[in-house]
CSV table of N, CA and C in Angstrom, one decimal:
chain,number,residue,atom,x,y,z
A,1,UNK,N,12.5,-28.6,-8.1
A,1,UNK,CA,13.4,-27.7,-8.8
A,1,UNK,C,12.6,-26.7,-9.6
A,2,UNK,N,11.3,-27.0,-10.2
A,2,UNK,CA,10.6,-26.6,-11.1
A,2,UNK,C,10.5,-25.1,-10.5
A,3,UNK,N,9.8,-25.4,-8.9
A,3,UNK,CA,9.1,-24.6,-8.3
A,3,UNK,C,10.0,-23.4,-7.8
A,4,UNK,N,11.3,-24.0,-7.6
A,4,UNK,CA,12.5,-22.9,-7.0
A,4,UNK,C,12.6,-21.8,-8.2
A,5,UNK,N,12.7,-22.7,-9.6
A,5,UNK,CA,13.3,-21.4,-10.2
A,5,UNK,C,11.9,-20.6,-11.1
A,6,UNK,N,10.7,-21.3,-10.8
A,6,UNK,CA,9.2,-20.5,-10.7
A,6,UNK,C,9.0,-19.5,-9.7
A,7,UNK,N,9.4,-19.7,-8.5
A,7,UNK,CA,9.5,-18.6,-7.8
A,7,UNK,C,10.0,-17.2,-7.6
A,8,UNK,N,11.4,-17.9,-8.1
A,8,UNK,CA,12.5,-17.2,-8.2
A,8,UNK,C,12.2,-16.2,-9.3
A,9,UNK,N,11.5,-16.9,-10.7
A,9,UNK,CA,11.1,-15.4,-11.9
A,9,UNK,C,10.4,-14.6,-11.1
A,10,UNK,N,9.2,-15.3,-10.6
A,10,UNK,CA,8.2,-14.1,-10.1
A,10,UNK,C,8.8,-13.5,-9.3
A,11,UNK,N,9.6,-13.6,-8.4
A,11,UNK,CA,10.9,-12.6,-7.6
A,11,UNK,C,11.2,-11.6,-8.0
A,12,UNK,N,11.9,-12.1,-9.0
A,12,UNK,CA,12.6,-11.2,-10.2
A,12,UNK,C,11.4,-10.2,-10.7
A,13,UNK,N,10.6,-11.2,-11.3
A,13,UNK,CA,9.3,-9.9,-11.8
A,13,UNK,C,9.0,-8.6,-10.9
A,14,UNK,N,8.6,-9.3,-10.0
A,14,UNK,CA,8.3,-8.3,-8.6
A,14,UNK,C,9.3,-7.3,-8.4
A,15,UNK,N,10.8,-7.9,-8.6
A,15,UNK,CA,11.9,-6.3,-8.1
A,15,UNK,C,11.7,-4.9,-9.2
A,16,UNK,N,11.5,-5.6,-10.4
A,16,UNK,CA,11.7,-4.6,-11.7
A,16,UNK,C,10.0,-3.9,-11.3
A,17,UNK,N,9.5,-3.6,-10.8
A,17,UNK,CA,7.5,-3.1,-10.3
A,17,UNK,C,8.4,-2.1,-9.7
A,18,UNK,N,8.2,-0.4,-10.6
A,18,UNK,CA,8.3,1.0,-10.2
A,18,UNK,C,7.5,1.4,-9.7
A,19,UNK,N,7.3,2.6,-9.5
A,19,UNK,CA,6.2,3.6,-8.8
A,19,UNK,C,5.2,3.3,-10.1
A,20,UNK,N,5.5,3.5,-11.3
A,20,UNK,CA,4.9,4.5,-12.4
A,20,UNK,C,4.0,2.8,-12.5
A,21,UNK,N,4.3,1.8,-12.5
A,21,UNK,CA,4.3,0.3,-12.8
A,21,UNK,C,3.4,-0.3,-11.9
A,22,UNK,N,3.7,0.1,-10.2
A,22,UNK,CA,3.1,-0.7,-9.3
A,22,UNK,C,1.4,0.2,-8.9
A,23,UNK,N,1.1,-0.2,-10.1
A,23,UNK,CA,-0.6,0.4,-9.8
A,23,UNK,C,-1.1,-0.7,-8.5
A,24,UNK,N,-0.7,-1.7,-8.4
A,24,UNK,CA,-1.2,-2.6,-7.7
A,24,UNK,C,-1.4,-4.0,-8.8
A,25,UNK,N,-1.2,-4.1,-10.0
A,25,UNK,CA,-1.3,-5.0,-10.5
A,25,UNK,C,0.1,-5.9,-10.6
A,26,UNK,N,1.1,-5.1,-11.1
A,26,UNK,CA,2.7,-5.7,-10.7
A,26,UNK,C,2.7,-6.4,-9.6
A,27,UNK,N,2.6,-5.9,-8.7
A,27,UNK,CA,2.5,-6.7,-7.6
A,27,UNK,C,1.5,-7.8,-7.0
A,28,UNK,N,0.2,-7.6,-7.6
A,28,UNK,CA,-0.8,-8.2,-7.5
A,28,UNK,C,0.2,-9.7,-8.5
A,29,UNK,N,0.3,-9.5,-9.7
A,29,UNK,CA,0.6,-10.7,-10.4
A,29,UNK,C,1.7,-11.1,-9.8
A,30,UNK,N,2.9,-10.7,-9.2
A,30,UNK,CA,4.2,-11.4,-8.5
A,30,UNK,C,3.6,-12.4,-7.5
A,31,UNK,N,2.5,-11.6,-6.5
A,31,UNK,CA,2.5,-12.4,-5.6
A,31,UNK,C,1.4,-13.2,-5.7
A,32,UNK,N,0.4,-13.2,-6.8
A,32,UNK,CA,-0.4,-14.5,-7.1
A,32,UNK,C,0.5,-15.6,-7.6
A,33,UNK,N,2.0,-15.0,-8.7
A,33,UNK,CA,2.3,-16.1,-9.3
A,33,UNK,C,3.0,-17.1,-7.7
A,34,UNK,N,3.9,-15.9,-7.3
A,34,UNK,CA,4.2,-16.7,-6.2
A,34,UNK,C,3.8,-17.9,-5.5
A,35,UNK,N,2.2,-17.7,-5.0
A,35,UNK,CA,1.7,-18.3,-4.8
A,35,UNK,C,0.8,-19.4,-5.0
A,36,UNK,N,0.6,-19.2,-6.9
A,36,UNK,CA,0.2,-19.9,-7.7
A,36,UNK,C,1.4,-20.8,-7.5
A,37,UNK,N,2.3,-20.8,-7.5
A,37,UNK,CA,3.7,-21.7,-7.8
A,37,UNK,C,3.7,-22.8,-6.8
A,38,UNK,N,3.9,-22.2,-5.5
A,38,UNK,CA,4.0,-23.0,-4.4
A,38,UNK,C,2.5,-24.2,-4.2
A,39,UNK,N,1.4,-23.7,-4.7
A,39,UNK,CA,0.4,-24.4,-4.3
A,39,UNK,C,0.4,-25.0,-5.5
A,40,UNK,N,0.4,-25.2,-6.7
A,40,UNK,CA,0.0,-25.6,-7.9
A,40,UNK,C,1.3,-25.4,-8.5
A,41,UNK,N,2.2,-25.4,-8.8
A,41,UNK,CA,3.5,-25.8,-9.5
A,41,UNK,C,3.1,-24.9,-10.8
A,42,UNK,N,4.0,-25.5,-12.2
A,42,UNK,CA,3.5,-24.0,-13.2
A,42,UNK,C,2.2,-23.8,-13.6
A,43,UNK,N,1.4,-24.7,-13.8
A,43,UNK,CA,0.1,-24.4,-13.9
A,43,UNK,C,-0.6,-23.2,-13.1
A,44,UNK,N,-0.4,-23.9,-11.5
A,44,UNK,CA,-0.7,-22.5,-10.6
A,44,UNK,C,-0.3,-21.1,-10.3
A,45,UNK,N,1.2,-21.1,-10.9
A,45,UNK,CA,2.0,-20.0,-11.1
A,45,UNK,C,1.2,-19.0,-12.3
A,46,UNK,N,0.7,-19.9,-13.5
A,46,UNK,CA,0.1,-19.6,-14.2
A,46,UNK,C,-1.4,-18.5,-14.1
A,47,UNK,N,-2.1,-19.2,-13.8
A,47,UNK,CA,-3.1,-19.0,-12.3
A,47,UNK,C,-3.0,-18.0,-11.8
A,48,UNK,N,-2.3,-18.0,-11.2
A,48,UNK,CA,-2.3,-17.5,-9.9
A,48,UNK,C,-1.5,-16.0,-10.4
A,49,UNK,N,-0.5,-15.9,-11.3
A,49,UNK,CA,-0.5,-14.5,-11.4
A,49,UNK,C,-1.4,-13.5,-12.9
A,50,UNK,N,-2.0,-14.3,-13.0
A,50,UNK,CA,-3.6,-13.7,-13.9
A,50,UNK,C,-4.3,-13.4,-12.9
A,51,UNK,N,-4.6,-14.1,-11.7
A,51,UNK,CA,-5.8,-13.7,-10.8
A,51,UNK,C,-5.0,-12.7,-10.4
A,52,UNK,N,-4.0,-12.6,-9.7
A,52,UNK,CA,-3.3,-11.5,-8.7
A,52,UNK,C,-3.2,-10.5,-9.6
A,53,UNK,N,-3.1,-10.0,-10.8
A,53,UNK,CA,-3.1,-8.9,-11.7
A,53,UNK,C,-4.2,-8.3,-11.7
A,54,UNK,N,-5.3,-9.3,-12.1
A,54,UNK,CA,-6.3,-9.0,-12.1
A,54,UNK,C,-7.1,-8.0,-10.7
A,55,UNK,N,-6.8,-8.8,-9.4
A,55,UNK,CA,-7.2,-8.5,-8.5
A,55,UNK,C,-6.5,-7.2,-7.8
A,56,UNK,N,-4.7,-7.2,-8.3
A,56,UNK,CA,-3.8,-6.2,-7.7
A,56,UNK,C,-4.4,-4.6,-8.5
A,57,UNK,N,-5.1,-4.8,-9.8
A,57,UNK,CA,-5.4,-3.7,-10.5
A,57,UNK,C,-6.2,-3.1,-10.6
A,58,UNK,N,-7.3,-3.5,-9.3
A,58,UNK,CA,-8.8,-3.5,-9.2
A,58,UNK,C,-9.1,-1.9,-8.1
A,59,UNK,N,-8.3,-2.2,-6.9
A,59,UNK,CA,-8.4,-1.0,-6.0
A,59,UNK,C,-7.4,-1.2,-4.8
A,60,UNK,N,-7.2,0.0,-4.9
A,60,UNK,CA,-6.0,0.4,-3.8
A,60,UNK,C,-7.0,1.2,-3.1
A,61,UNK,N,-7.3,0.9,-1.3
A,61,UNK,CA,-8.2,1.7,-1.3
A,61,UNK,C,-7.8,2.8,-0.3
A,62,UNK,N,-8.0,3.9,0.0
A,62,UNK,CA,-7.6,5.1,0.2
A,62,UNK,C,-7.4,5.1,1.5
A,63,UNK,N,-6.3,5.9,1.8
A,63,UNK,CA,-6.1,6.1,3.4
A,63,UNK,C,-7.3,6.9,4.2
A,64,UNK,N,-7.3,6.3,5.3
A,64,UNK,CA,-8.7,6.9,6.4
A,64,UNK,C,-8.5,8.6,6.3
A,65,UNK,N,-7.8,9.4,6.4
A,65,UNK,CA,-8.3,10.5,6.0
A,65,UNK,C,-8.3,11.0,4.9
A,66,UNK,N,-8.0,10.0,4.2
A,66,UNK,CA,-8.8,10.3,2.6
A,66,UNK,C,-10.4,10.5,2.6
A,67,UNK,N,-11.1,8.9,3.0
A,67,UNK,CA,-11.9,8.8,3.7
A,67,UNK,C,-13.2,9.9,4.4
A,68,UNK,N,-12.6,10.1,5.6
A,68,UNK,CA,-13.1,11.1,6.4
A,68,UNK,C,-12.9,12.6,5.8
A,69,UNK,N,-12.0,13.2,5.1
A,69,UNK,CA,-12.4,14.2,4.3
A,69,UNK,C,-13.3,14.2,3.7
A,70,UNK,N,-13.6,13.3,2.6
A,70,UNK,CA,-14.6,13.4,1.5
A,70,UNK,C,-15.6,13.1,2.0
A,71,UNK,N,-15.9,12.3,3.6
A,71,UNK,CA,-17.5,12.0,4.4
A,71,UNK,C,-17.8,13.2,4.9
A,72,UNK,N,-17.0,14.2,5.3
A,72,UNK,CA,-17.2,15.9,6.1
A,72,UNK,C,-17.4,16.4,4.9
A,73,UNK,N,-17.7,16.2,3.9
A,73,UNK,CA,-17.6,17.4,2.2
A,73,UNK,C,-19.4,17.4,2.3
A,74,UNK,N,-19.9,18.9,2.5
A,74,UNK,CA,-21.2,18.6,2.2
A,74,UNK,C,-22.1,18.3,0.6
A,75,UNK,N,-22.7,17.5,0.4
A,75,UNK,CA,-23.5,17.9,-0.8
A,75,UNK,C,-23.4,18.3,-1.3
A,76,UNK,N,-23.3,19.1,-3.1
A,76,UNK,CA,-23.8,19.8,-3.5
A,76,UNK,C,-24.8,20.2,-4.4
A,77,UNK,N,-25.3,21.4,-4.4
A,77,UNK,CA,-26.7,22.0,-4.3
A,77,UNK,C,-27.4,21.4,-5.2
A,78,UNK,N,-26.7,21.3,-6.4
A,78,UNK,CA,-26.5,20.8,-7.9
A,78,UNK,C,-26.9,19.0,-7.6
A,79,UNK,N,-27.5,18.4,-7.9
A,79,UNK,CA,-27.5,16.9,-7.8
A,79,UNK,C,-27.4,16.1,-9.1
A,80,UNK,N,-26.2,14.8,-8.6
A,80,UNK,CA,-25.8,14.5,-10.1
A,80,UNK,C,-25.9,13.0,-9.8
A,81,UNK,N,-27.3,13.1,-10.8
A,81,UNK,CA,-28.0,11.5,-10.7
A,81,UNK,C,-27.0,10.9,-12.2
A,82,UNK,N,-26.7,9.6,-11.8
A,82,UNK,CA,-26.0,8.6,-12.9
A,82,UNK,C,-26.8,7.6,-12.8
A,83,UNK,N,-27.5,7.1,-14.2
A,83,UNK,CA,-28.1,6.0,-14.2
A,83,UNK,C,-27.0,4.8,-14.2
A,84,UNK,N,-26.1,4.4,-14.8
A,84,UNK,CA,-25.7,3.4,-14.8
A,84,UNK,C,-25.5,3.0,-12.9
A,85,UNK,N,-25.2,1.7,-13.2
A,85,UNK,CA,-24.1,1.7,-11.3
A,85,UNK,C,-23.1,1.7,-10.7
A,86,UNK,N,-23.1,2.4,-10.1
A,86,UNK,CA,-21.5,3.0,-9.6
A,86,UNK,C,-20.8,1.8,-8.9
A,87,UNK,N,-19.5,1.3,-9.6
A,87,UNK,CA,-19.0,-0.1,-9.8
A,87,UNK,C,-17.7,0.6,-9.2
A,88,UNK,N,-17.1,0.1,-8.0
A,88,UNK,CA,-15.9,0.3,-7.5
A,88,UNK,C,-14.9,-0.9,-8.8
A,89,UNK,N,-14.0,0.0,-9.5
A,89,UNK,CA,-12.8,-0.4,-9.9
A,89,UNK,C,-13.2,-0.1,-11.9
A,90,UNK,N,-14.6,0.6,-11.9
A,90,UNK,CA,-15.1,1.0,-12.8
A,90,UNK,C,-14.9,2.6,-13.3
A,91,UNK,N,-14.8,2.8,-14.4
A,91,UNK,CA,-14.8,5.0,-14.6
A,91,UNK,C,-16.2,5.1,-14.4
A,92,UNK,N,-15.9,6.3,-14.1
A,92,UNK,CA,-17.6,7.0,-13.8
A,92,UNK,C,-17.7,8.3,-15.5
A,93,UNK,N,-18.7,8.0,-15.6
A,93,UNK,CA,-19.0,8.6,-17.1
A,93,UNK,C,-18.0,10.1,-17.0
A,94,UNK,N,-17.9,10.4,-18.4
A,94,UNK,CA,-16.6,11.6,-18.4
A,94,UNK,C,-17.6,12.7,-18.1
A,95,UNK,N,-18.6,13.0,-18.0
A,95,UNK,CA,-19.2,13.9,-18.2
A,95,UNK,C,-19.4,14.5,-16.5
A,96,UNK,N,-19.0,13.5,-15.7
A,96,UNK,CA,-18.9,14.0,-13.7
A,96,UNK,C,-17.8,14.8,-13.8
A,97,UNK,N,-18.1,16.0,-13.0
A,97,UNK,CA,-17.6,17.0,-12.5
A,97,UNK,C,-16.6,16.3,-11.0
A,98,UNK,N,-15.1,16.2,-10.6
A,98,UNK,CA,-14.5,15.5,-9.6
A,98,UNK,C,-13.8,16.4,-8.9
A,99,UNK,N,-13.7,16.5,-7.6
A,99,UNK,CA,-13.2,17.4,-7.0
A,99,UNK,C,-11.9,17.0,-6.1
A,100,UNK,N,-10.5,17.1,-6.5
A,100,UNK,CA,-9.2,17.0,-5.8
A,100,UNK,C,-9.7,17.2,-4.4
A,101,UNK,N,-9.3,16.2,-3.8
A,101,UNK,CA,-8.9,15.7,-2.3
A,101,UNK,C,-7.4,16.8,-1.8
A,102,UNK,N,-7.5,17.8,-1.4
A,102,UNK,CA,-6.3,18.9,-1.2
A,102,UNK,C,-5.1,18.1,-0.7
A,103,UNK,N,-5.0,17.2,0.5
A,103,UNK,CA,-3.7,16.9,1.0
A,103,UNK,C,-3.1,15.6,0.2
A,104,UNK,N,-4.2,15.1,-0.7
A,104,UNK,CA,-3.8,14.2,-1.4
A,104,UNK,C,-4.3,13.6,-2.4
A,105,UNK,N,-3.5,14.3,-3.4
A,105,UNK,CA,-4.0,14.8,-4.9
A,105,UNK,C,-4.0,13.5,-5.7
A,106,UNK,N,-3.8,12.4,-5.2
A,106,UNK,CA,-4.2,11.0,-6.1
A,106,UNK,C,-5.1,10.2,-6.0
A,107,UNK,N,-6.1,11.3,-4.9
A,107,UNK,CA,-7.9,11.1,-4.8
A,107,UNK,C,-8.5,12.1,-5.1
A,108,UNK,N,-9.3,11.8,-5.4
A,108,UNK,CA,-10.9,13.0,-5.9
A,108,UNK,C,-12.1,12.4,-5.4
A,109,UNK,N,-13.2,13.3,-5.2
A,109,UNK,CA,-13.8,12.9,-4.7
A,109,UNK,C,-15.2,13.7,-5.8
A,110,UNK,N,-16.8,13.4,-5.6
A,110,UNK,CA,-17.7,13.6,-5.9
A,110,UNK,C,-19.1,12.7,-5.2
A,111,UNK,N,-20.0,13.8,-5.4
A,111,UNK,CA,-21.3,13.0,-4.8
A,111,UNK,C,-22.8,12.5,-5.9
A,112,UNK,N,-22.5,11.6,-6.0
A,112,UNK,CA,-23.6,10.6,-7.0
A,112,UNK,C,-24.7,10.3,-6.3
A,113,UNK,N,-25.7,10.2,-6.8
A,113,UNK,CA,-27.3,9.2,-6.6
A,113,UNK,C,-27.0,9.9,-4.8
A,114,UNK,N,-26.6,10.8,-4.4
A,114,UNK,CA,-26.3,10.7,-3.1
A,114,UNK,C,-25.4,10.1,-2.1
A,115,UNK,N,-24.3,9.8,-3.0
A,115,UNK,CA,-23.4,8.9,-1.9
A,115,UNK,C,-22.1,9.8,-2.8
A,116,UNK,N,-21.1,9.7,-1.5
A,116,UNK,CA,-20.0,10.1,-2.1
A,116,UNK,C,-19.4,9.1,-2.5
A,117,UNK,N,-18.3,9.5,-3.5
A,117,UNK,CA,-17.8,8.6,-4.6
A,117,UNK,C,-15.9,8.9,-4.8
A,118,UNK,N,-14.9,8.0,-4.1
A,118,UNK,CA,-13.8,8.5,-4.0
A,118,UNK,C,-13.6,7.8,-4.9
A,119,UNK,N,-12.3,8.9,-6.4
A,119,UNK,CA,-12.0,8.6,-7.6
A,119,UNK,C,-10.8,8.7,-7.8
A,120,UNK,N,-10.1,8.2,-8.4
A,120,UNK,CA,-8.9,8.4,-9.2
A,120,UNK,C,-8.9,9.7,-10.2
A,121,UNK,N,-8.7,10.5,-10.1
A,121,UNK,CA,-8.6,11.8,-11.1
A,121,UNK,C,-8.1,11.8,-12.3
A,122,UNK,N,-7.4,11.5,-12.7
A,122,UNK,CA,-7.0,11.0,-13.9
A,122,UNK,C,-7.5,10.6,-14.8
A,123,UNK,N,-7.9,8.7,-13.9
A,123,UNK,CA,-8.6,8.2,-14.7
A,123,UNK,C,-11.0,8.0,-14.6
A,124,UNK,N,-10.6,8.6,-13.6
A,124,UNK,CA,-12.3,8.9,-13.2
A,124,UNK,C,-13.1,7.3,-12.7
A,125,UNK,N,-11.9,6.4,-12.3
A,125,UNK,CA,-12.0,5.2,-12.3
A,125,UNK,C,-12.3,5.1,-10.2
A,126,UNK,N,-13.5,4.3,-10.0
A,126,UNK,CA,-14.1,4.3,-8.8
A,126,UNK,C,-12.7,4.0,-7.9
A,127,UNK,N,-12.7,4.8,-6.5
A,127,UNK,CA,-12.1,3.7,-5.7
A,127,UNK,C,-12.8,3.2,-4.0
A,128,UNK,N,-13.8,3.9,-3.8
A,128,UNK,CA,-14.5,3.7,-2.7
A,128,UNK,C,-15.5,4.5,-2.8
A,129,UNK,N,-17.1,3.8,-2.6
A,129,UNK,CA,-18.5,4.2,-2.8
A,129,UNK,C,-18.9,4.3,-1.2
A,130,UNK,N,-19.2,6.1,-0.3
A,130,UNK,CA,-19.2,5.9,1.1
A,130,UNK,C,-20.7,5.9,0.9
A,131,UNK,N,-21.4,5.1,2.0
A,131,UNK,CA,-23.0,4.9,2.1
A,131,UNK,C,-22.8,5.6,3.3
């Protein structure tokens, strides 16, 4: 019984997850609890929608011609070494210049240490490092 109506919240949790809300962690934590539940009862519900937040809020990662645009962008002239390391699900220091992705303006893109670097614009937060 425990487990039905443990489910059933994170259910619930999961319907009320908007656009503005489902960064990927809303739904990351619904369906860890979910699954936390069923495998491990509340403890694992517990669990399991901490990891799934954690993990839902990490990276959404970009559609292939997100992708393939930003691998056709040549270099530029200007080279922009960052010492720290470029950590997917991390910001990249405020001080990088990021360049909007045209057909789809909730990627940016830039080229670091020589690799391009697809970003979140907003928040300058990694979402795929192309080697």
């Amino acid at each position: 019984m425990y487990k039905i109506l443990l489910v059933s919240g994170a259910l619930a949790l999961s319907s009320f997850a908007t656009n503005a809300l489902a960064d990927g962690a809303v739904t990351g934590a619904a369906g860890g609890a979910i699954t936390g539940a069923i495998v491990g009862g509340p403890v694992g519900a517990a669990v399991g929608g901490i990891a799934g937040g954690v993990a839902g809020a990490v990276v959404d990662p970009p559609p292939r011609e997100v992708v393939t645009y930003v691998q056709q962008q040549p270099a530029p002239t200007a080279r922009v070494v960052v010492q720290e390391p470029i950590v997917v699900g991390k910001p990249l220091p405020a001080d990088v210049v990021v360049t909007p992705v045209p057909d789809n303006p909730k990627y940016a893109y830039t080229v670091i240490n020589n690799q391009h670097v697809i970003v979140e614009p907003r928040t300058h937060r990694v979402v795929q490092v192309i080697e």
